XYZ file of C-alpha atoms in Angstrom:
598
model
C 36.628 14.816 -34.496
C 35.040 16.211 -37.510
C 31.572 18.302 -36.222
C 29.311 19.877 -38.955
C 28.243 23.825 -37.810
C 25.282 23.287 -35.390
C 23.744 26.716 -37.160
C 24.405 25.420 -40.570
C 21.463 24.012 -40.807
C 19.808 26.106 -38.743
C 19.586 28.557 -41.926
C 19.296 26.447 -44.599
C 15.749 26.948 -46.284
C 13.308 24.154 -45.723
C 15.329 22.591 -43.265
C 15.174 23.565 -39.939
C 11.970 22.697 -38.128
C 11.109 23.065 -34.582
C 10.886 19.482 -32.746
C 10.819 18.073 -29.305
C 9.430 14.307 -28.950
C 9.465 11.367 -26.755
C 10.550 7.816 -27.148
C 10.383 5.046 -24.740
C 13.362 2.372 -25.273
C 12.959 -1.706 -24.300
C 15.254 -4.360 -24.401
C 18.230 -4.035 -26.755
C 16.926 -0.652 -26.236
C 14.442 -0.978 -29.263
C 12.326 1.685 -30.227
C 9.417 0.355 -27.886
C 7.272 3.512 -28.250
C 7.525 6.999 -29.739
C 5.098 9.965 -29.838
C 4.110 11.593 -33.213
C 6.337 14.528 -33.593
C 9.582 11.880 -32.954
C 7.554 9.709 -36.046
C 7.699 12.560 -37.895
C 11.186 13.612 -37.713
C 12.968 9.890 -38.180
C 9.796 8.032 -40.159
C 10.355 4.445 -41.018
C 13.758 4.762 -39.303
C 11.492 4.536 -35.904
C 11.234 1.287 -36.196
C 14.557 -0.146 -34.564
C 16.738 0.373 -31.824
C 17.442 3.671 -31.169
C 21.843 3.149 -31.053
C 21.300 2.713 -34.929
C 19.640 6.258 -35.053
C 22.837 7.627 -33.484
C 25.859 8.621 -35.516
C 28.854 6.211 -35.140
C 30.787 9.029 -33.404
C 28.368 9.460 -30.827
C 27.357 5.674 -29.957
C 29.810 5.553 -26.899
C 28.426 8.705 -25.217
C 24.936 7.449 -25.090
C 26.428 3.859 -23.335
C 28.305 6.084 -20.999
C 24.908 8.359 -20.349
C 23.129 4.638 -19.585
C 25.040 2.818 -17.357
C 24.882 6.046 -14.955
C 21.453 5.983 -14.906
C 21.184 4.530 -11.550
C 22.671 7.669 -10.360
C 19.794 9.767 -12.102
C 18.519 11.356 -15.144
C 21.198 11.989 -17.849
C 21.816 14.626 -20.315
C 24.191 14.675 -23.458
C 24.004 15.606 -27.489
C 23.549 13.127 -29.936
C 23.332 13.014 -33.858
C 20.625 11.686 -34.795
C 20.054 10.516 -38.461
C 16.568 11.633 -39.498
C 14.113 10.845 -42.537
C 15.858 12.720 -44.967
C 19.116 10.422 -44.218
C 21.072 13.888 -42.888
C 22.268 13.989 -39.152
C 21.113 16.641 -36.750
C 22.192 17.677 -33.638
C 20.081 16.983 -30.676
C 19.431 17.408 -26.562
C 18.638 13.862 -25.510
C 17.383 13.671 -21.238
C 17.392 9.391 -20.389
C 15.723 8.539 -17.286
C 13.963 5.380 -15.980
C 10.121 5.339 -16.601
C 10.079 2.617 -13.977
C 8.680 -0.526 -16.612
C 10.224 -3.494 -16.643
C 9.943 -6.151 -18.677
C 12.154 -9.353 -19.617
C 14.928 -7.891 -16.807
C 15.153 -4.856 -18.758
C 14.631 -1.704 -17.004
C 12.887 0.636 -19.709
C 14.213 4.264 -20.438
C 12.189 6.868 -21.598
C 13.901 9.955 -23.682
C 13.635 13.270 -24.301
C 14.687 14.461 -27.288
C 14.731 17.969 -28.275
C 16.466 20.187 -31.059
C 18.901 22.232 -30.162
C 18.554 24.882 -31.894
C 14.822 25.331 -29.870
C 14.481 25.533 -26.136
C 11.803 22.650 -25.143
C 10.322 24.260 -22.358
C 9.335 27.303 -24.215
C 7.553 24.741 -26.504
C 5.555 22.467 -24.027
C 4.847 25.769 -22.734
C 3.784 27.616 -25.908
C 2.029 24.543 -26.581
C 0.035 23.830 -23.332
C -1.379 27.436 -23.553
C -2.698 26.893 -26.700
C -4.576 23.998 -25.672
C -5.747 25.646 -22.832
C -6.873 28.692 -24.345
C -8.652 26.361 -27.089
C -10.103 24.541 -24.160
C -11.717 27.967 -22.776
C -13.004 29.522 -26.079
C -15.070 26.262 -26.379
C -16.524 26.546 -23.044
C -17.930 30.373 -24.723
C -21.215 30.008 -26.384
C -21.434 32.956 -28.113
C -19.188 33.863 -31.001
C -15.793 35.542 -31.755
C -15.911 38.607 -34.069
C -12.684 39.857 -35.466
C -11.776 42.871 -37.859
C -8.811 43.325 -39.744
C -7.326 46.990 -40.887
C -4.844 45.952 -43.500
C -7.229 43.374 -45.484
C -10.587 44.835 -44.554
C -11.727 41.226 -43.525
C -14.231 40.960 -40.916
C -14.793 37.082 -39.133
C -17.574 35.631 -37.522
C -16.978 32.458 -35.656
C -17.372 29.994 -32.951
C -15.082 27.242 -31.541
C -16.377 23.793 -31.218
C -13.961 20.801 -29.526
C -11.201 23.486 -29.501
C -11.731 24.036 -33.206
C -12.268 27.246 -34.995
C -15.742 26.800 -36.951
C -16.428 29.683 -39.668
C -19.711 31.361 -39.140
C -19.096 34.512 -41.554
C -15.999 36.367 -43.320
C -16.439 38.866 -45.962
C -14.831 42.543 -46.261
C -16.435 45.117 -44.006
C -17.282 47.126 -47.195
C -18.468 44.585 -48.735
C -20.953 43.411 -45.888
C -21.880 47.045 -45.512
C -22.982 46.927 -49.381
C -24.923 43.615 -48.784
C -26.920 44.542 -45.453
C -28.325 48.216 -47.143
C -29.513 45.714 -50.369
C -31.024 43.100 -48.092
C -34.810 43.800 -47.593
C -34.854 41.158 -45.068
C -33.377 43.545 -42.495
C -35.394 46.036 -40.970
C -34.268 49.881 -41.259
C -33.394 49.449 -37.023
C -31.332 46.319 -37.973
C -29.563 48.465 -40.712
C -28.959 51.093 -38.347
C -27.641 48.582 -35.789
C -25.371 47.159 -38.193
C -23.687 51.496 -38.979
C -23.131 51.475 -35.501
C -20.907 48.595 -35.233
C -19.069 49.698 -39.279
C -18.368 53.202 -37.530
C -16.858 51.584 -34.230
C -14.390 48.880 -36.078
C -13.773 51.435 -38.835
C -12.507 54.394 -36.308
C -11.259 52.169 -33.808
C -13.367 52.760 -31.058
C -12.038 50.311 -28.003
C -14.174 48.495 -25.327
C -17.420 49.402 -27.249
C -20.717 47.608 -26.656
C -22.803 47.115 -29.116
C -26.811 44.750 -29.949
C -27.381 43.611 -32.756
C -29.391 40.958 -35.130
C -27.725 37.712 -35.048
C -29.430 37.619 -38.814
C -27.251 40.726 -39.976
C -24.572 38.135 -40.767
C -25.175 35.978 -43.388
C -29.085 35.311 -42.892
C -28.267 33.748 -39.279
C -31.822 32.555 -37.668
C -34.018 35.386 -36.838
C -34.889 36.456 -32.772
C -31.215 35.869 -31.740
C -29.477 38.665 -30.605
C -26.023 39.763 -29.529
C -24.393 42.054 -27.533
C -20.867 42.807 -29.402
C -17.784 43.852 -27.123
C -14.977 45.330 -28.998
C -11.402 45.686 -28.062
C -8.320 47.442 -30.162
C -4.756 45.608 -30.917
C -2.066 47.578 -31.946
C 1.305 46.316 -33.501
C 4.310 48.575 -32.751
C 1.907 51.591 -32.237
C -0.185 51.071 -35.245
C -3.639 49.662 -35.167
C -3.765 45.894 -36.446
C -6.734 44.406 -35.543
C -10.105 44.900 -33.224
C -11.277 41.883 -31.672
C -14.867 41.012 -29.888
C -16.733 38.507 -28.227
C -20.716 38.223 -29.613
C -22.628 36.973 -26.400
C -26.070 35.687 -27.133
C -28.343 37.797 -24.938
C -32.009 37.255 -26.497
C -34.446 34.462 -25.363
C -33.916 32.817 -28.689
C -30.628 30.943 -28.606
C -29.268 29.445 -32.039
C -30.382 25.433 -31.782
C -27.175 23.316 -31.252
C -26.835 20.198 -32.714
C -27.477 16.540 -30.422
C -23.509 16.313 -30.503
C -22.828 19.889 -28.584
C -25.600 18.707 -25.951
C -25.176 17.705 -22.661
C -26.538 14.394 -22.794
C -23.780 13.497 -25.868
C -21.587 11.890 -23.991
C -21.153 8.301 -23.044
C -20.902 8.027 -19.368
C -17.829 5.202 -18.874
C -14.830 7.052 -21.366
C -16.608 10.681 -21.769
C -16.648 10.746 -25.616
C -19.385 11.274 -27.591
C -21.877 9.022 -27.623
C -22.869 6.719 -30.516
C -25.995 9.238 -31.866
C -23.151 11.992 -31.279
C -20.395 10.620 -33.331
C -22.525 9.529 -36.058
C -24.394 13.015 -36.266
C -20.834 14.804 -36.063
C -19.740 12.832 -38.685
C -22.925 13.245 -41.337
C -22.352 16.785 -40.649
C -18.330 17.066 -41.575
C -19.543 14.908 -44.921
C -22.419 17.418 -45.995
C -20.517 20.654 -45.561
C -17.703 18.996 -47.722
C -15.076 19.327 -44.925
C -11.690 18.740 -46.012
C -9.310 16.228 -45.420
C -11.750 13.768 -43.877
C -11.517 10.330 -42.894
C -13.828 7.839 -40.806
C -11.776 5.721 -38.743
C -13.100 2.600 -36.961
C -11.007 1.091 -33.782
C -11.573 -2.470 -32.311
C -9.928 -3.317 -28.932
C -8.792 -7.021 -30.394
C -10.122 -9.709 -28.072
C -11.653 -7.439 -25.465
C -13.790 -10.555 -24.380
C -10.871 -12.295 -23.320
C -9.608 -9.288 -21.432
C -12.772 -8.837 -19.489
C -12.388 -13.126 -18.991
C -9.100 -13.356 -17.970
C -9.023 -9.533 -15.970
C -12.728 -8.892 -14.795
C -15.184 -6.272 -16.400
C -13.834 -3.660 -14.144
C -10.092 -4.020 -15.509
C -12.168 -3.617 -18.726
C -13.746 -1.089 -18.282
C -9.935 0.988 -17.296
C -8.838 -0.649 -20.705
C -11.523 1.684 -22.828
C -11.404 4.677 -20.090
C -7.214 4.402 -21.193
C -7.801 4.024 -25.099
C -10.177 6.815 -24.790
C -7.475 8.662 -22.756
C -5.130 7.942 -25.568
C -7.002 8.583 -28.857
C -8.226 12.035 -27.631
C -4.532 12.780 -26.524
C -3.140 11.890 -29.894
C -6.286 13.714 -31.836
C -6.715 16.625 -29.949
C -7.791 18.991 -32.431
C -7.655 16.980 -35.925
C -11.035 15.409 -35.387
C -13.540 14.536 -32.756
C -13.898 10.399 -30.752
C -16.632 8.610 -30.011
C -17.498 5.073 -28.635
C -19.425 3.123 -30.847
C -20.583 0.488 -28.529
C -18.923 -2.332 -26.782
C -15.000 -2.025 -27.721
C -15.475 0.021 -30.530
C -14.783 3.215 -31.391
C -14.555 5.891 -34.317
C -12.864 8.750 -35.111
C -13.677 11.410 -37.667
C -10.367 13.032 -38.622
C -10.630 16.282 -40.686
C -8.019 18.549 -42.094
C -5.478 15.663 -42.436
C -3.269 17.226 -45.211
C -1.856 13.640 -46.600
C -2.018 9.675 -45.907
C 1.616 10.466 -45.348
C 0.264 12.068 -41.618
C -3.027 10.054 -41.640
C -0.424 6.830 -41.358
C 1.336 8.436 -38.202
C -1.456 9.287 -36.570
C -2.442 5.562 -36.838
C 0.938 4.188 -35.672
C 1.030 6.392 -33.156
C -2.771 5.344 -31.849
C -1.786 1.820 -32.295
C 1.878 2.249 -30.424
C 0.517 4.500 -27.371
C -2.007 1.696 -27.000
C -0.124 -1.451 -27.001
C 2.535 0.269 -24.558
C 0.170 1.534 -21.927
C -0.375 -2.115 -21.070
C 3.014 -3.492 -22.185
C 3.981 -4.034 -18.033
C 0.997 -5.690 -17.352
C 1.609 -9.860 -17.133
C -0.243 -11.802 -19.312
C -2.178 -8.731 -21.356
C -1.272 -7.811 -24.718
C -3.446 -5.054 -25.728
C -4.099 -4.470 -29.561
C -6.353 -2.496 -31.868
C -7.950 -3.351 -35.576
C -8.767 0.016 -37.184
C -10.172 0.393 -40.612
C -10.223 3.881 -42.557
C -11.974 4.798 -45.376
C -11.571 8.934 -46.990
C -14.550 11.374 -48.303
C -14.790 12.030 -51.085
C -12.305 9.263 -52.511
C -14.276 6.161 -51.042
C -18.046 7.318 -51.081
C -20.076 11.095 -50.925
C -21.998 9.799 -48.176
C -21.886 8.690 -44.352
C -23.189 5.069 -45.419
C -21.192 4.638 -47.922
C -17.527 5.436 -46.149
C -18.876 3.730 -42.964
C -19.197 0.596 -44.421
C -15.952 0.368 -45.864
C -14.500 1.780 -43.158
C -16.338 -1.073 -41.259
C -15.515 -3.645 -43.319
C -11.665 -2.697 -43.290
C -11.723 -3.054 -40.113
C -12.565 -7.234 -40.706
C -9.909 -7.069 -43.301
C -7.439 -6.108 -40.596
C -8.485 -8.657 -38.075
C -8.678 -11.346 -40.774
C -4.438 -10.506 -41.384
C -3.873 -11.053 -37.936
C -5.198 -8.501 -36.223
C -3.268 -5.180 -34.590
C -3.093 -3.742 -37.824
C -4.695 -0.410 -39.745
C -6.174 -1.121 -43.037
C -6.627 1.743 -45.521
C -9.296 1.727 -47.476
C -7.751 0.874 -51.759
C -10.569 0.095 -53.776
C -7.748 -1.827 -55.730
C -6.477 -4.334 -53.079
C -9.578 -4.499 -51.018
C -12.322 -4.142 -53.724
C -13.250 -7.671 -54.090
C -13.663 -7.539 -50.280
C -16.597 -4.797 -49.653
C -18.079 -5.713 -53.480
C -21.911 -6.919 -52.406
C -21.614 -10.049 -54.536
C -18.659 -10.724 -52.572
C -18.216 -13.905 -50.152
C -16.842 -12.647 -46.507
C -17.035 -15.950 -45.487
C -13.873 -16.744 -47.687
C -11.889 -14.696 -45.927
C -12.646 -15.999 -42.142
C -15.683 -13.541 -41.140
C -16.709 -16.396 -39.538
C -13.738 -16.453 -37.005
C -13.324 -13.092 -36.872
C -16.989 -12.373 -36.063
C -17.572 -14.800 -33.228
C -20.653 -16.030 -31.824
C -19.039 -13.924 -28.379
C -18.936 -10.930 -30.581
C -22.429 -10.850 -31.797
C -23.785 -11.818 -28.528
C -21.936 -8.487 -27.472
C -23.331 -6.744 -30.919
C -26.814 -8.051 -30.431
C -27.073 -6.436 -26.617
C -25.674 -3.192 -27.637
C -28.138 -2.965 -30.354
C -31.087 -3.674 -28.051
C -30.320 -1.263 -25.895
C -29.539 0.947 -28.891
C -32.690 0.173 -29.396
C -34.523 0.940 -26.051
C -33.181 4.252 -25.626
C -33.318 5.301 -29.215
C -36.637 3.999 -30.847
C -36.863 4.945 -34.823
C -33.340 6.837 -34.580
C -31.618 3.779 -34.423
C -33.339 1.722 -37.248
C -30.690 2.473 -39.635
C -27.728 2.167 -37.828
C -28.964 -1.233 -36.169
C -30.071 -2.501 -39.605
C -26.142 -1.615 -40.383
C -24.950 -3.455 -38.126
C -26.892 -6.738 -38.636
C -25.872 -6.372 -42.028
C -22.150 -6.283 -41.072
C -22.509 -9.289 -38.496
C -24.895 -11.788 -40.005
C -24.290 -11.561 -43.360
C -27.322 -10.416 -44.528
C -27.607 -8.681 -47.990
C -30.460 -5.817 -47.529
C -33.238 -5.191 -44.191
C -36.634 -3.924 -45.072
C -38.899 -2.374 -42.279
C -42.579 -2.527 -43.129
C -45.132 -0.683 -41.138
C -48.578 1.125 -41.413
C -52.100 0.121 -42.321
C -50.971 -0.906 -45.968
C -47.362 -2.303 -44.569
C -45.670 -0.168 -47.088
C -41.725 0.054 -47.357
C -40.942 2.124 -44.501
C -36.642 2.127 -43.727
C -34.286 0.281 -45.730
C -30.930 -0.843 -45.322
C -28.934 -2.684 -48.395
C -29.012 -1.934 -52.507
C -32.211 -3.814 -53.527
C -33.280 -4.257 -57.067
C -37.135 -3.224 -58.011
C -37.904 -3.042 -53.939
C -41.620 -3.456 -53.023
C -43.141 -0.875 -51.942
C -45.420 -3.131 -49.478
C -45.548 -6.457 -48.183
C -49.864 -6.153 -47.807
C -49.914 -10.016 -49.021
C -48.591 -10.774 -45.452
C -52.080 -9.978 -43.793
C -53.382 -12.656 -45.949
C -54.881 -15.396 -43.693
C -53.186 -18.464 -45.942
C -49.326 -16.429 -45.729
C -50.192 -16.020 -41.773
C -49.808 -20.035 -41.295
C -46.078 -19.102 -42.161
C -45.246 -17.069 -39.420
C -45.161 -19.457 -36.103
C -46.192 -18.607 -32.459
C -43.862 -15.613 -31.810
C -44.224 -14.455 -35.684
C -41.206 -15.600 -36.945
C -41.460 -17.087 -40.339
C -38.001 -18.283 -42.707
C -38.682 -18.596 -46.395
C -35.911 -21.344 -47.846
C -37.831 -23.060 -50.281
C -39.911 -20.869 -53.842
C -42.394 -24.007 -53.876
C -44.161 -23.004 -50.873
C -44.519 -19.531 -52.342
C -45.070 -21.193 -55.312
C -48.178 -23.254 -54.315
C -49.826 -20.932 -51.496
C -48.771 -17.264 -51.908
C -48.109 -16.494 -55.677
C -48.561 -12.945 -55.324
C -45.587 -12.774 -52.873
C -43.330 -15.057 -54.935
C -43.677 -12.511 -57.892
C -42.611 -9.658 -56.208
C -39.387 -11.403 -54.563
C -38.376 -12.599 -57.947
C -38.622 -8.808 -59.378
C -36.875 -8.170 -55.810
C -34.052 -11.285 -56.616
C -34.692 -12.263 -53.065
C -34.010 -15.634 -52.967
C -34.773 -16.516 -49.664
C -35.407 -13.843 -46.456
C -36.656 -14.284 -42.354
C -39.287 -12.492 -41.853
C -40.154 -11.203 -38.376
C -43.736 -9.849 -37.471
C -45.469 -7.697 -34.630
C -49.158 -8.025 -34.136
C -51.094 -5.524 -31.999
C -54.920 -5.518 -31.659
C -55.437 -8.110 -33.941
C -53.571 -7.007 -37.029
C -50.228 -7.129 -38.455
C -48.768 -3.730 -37.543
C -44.898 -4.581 -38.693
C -42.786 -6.577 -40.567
C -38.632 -7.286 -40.792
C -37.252 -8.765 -43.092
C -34.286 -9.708 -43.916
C -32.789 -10.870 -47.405
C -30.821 -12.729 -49.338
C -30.096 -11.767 -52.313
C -29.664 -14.260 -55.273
C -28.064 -17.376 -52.724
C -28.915 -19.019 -49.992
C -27.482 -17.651 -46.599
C -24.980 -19.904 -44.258
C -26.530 -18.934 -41.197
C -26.202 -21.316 -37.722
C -28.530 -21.857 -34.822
C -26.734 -19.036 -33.273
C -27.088 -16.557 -35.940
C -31.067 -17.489 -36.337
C -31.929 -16.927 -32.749
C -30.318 -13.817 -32.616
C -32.017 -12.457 -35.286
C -35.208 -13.466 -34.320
C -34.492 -11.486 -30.947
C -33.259 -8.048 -32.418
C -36.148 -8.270 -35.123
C -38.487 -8.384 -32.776
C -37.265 -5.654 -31.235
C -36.983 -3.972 -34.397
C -41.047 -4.739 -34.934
C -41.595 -3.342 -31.994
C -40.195 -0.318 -32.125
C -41.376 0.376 -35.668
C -45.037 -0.936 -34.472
C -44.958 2.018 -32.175
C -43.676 4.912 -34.775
């Protein structure tokens, strides 16, 4: 038998790569489910049964290894043929994972180079996580100073993530703090103290400073600096020190490091959280970024068929899954309902962003794949900064609105953003009802939407005008929200891309416009003549507006008109059902209220 060198490769420049992954086999022993790392080694390949992986030579063995599997765990080599068409030799462990489905007892797999020893890896691998997991828990900062580049670093780790807070040279930061007339002569002093212990080396030194010595941090935090000395083969390499904040003053964390972040049934971040995390990445320009949206498909039907408890382990095990196949690349959090998003950073191509989606989708659909009678799927929708839009609005709502496109092809599916296939789509003179947004936003969906949003709304107040005006955009069809509130009812939030906007909707006070509005000061506009004939003044500024028809909702307190929703149409007339009207009516007046209040 003709065998290729097993080191050959091994030493061949750009080809040898580390790798131990997991695949889960079904009938015909199909590729049922694989992890990321096995995605990344065979690619598209991944998606057949795993004998056609195997070279032709070696298709006997792995029978032989499978019909003893009743007798335990087996172990043999394989070739397997990998993206780049070439064969590679390969420690395969079968075993039963104790599924079955359609008479088929499923077989999980272990597949690791080699040329590598997988224990040392899962090992390796597990104390990096670990140790990630424990510098988080730190809230101070980690100071580090290198001798052969003169680089000193300042920073913290957030969701086991290193975040910069300074790096310059040492000489260089020595030049800036004696220049800075910020910094008091003691600060100065502070700062020769800690230049003379990193430049000579000085181990296990303590040292309080002026968090503001770095970079202008804020002023009244301190730090007490411990230093401690690495050497490399008897040379020094590197001092290392933890900056623990010891003054009254601590540096203000953002809502999303907070306590009171986290939603209480999958322990992500909250909707606030994820939202604020994500407005964040976009204004400091992060790279690599994308806003991904993930729909449980049919979750009503789950919770119908299964109970709202069985539902409830459904999102506590796609939580479970997205932050094990994330980790570091981004942080997860629940959106409301069955929904989720993830903001992915330092994703280095679509080429990785894809297998980070196929493996989301995969894990997903096989955690439930025993289960009689469930079929668990996801619709996700992605959009990238700065390709699709500069700013959270703008990449959430195509991100959003990709995620309709995937449940209008059928649903358990990832759409990716292209303004050149789904343009036409997200475009505001665009008609979602030609593509099913009907049937893909049910009246069982927006029920769901609608109490979310109320209690977004309870607990919230003002913070959640914008993203509630979002969503009713998304799920009613609605063209642009205006909020007016104050003595003068002047334009107070927005949602949508109005022409000429008004900047107040006064005229409502009038006594002849209040005989619109009806008991519980709800009032739709359909037809210009009766703007035409009794409130002139509002019929000019809609046409400047090109609001062809809107619902307004009002709240009344002490007499007078305190706030008004509205919601328009721009330019047509809406296709809205008894449904869709009494639900609006319900969160607008919700909306009034909350505005009424300020």
């Amino acid at each position: 038998m003709n065998r290729l060198n097993i080191t050959e490769y091994k030493n061949a420049p750009g080809e040898y790569q580390m790798f131990f992954g997991k695949v889960s086999l079904g009938k015909g022993y199909y590729i049922a489910n694989f992890d990321e790392r096995f995605y990344h080694l065979v690619g598209v390949k991944g998606y057949t049964s795993f004998p056609e992986l195997i070279h032709p030579e070696d298709v006997d063995a792995f029978t032989e290894a499978v019909e003893k599997l009743e007798e335990g765990p087996q172990h043999l080599i394989l070739r397997l043929i990998c993206y780049n068409d070439k064969y590679r030799y390969f420690y395969v462990t079968l075993a039963y994972n104790g599924k079955k489905m359609d008479d088929f007892s499923s077989i999980d797999l272990e597949v690791s180079e080699i040329m590598t020893v997988s224990h040392k890896f899962v090992e390796y691998n597990g104390l990096v996580e670990k140790y990630r997991e424990f510098m988080s828990l730190f809230s101070g900062c980690f100071m580090e100073y290198e001798y052969e580049t003169d680089v000193l670093k300042l920073y913290e780790y957030v969701n086991r993530q290193n975040k910069n807070v300074y790096q310059e040279t040492l000489e260089n930061t020595l030049v800036k703090v004696e220049k800075d007339e910020k910094l008091s002569q003691e600060q100065k002093a502070e700062f020769h103290i800690l230049y003379e212990a990193l430049k000579k080396g000085r181990n296990h030194t303590k040292i309080a400073m002026d968090a503001m010595t770095f970079n202008g941090r804020k002023d009244g935090v301190r730090y007490e600096i411990t230093l401690s000395m690495i050497f490399n083969n008897d040379v020094r390499d590197r001092v290392i020190g933890l900056a623990n904040v010891i003054s009254e003053q601590k540096p203000e964390k953002s809502y999303y490091l907070s306590d009171v972040a986290f939603d209480p049934g999958t322990g992500l971040l909250n909707k606030r959280a994820i939202n604020e995390y994500a407005i964040e990445k976009i204004r400091s320009r992060t790279e690599g970024l994308y806003l991904v949206i993930i729909d449980v498909d049919d979750f009503k039907k789950i919770n119908d068929n299964f109970g709202h408890m069985y539902g409830d382990t459904v999102l506590s095990k796609v939580s479970e899954i997205l932050k094990g196949v994330v980790k570091t690349r981004g942080r997860i959090g629940r959106f409301g309902g069955d929904e989720f998003m993830v903001v992915l950073e330092g994703i280095d191509s679509e080429t990785t962003l894809r297998r980070i989606l196929t493996t989301i989708g995969k894990n997903i659909a096989w955690a439930f794949s025993d289960v009689e009678g469930l079929n668990v799927t996801t619709s996700i929708g992605v959009s990238k900064y700065p390709e699709d839009g500069v700013t959270y609005e703008e990449l959430f709502q195509l991100a959003d609105k990709s995620v309709y496109i995937a449940k209008a092809k059928g649903k358990n599916r990832y759409i990716i953003y292209d303004e050149k296939k789904h343009g036409d789509f997200v475009r505001e003179d665009s008609n979602r009802v030609n593509i099913g947004f009907k049937a893909i936003a049910s009246d069982d969906k927006k029920n769901e939407v609608v109490s979310d949003l109320m209690l977004q709304l309870y607990r919230e107040g003002t913070d959640a005008l914008i993203p509630v005006m979002e969503q009713m955009q998304n799920y009613f069809d609605v063209d642009g929200i205006t909020i007016y509130a104050g003595e003068n009812l002047e334009r107070t939030f927005t949602s949508g891309k109005y022409v000429n906007p008004m900047a107040s909707c006064a005229f409502v006070k009038d006594p002849v416009y209040q005989k619109f509005f009806d008991e519980q000061g709800f009032f739709e506009m359909s037809k210009y003549v009766l703007l035409e004939n009794k409130a002139p003044q509002a019929l000019e500024l809609y046409d400047k507006q090109e609001t062809k028809q809107y619902i307004q909702i009002e709240m009344v307190k002490d007499g007078e008109v305190a706030s008004v929703v509205s919601f328009d149409f721009f330019n047509r007339a809406p296709k809205l059902g008894t449904t869709d009207r009494g639900l609006i009516r319900i969160v607008g007046r919700m909306m009034a209220e909350v505005a009424a209040k300020g």
